[in-house]
């Protein structure tokens, strides 16, 4: 499948300055850039969708320049926001840039790309040079007419500071700088960056007399909430396992609805059209088996967190919810589970073990839970007078439907 065909099939094209997207397949200069902001200490699955777009271009022979916005994140992008973003300290943004770069390196492991930080050129650029060499090429009229700026300047709005207003000039110059240094002629971005992309395209054409283009992809919407997968959205799913654990990350994909699973397989995995077609055919015949969700969850977790952790997330899920015995867990699986449920050593009796695992607040409560038939070990209900023999290694202690602990026994 050609690049242009795969872009459309996967749903990656929202807007573009290209009259014919098929020109991507035969372009002589195949160098693009994509910017990632550092407004938070981790990227999200929304950013992951953008990375999948980049990976697609790389697979089709394009050179990638990935930009961490060390300078632009100090300013704040007004796009998609109805009020001013709080400014972050230089130290915070610098730390966020380091983490963004680390996640980009991990997600693009094994692929060829160039990593840049726009603070490297802005930190030594005199203000007067910027105003004369860059600002002179921008007319105020089209800038104030852009949707996201006009909305902020409209009646009853909170307005927009010159700081955020200048963001589009900075991003426009990024394109010009990368054209000069890396021969970049194409910018990839989310649809909320369309206006900023046009600034770069126009600046390259005005200053260098060169042809430049931008392609934006649709913002990916979480259909369960109706909101985009953004850093400032409630319930954001982070790529950093300290913010969204590997297990929770896997569970998020495992629990998406049927329609979303079909769409996300195209966006968030690199499975071929034929492979996805076969999965969806089997899925439609037996939706209860949730093949689409299981495939999606494994593939995305493997990409972001590695194959070993992805397999552990699968095993942990099977132990907690699929009836697989806890003794099959490995130490790697336990590490994935530790972020979600207690892992405790067996105590003298089930009552004490329930308390140690914080599944009961006292011996009395633990006893009442057992008497009510709400406690099981390795799938076997615990009765007040029963003797339960723990298996050597790992055992699953369960309270009710959703209270779990792993109990270790020697």
PDB file of N, CA, C and O in Angstrom, residues 77 190 272 281 315 317 385:
ATOM      1  N   UNK A  77       0.810  27.342  23.985  1.00  0.00           N
ATOM      2  CA  UNK A  77       0.050  27.332  22.740  1.00  0.00           C
ATOM      3  C   UNK A  77      -1.405  27.693  23.031  1.00  0.00           C
ATOM      4  O   UNK A  77      -2.080  27.003  23.792  1.00  0.00           O
ATOM      5  N   UNK A 190      -1.270  17.839  14.681  1.00  0.00           N
ATOM      6  CA  UNK A 190      -2.684  17.649  14.952  1.00  0.00           C
ATOM      7  C   UNK A 190      -3.481  18.783  14.320  1.00  0.00           C
ATOM      8  O   UNK A 190      -2.937  19.847  14.003  1.00  0.00           O
ATOM      9  N   UNK A 272      -1.181  -4.705   9.522  1.00  0.00           N
ATOM     10  CA  UNK A 272      -1.532  -4.418   8.137  1.00  0.00           C
ATOM     11  C   UNK A 272      -3.044  -4.392   7.945  1.00  0.00           C
ATOM     12  O   UNK A 272      -3.812  -4.843   8.796  1.00  0.00           O
ATOM     13  N   UNK A 281     -13.041  -9.372  11.228  1.00  0.00           N
ATOM     14  CA  UNK A 281     -13.971 -10.405  10.736  1.00  0.00           C
ATOM     15  C   UNK A 281     -14.270 -11.406  11.842  1.00  0.00           C
ATOM     16  O   UNK A 281     -15.443 -11.743  12.089  1.00  0.00           O
ATOM     17  N   UNK A 315      -0.996 -11.487  31.428  1.00  0.00           N
ATOM     18  CA  UNK A 315      -1.050 -12.543  32.446  1.00  0.00           C
ATOM     19  C   UNK A 315      -1.759 -12.045  33.715  1.00  0.00           C
ATOM     20  O   UNK A 315      -2.592 -12.766  34.286  1.00  0.00           O
ATOM     21  N   UNK A 317      -3.994  -9.766  33.996  1.00  0.00           N
ATOM     22  CA  UNK A 317      -5.430  -9.649  33.710  1.00  0.00           C
ATOM     23  C   UNK A 317      -6.091 -11.023  33.748  1.00  0.00           C
ATOM     24  O   UNK A 317      -7.194 -11.186  34.292  1.00  0.00           O
ATOM     25  N   UNK A 385     -14.810 -22.124  59.207  1.00  0.00           N
ATOM     26  CA  UNK A 385     -14.187 -23.295  59.818  1.00  0.00           C
ATOM     27  C   UNK A 385     -13.309 -24.093  58.853  1.00  0.00           C
ATOM     28  O   UNK A 385     -12.821 -25.158  59.176  1.00  0.00           O
TER      29      UNK A 385
END
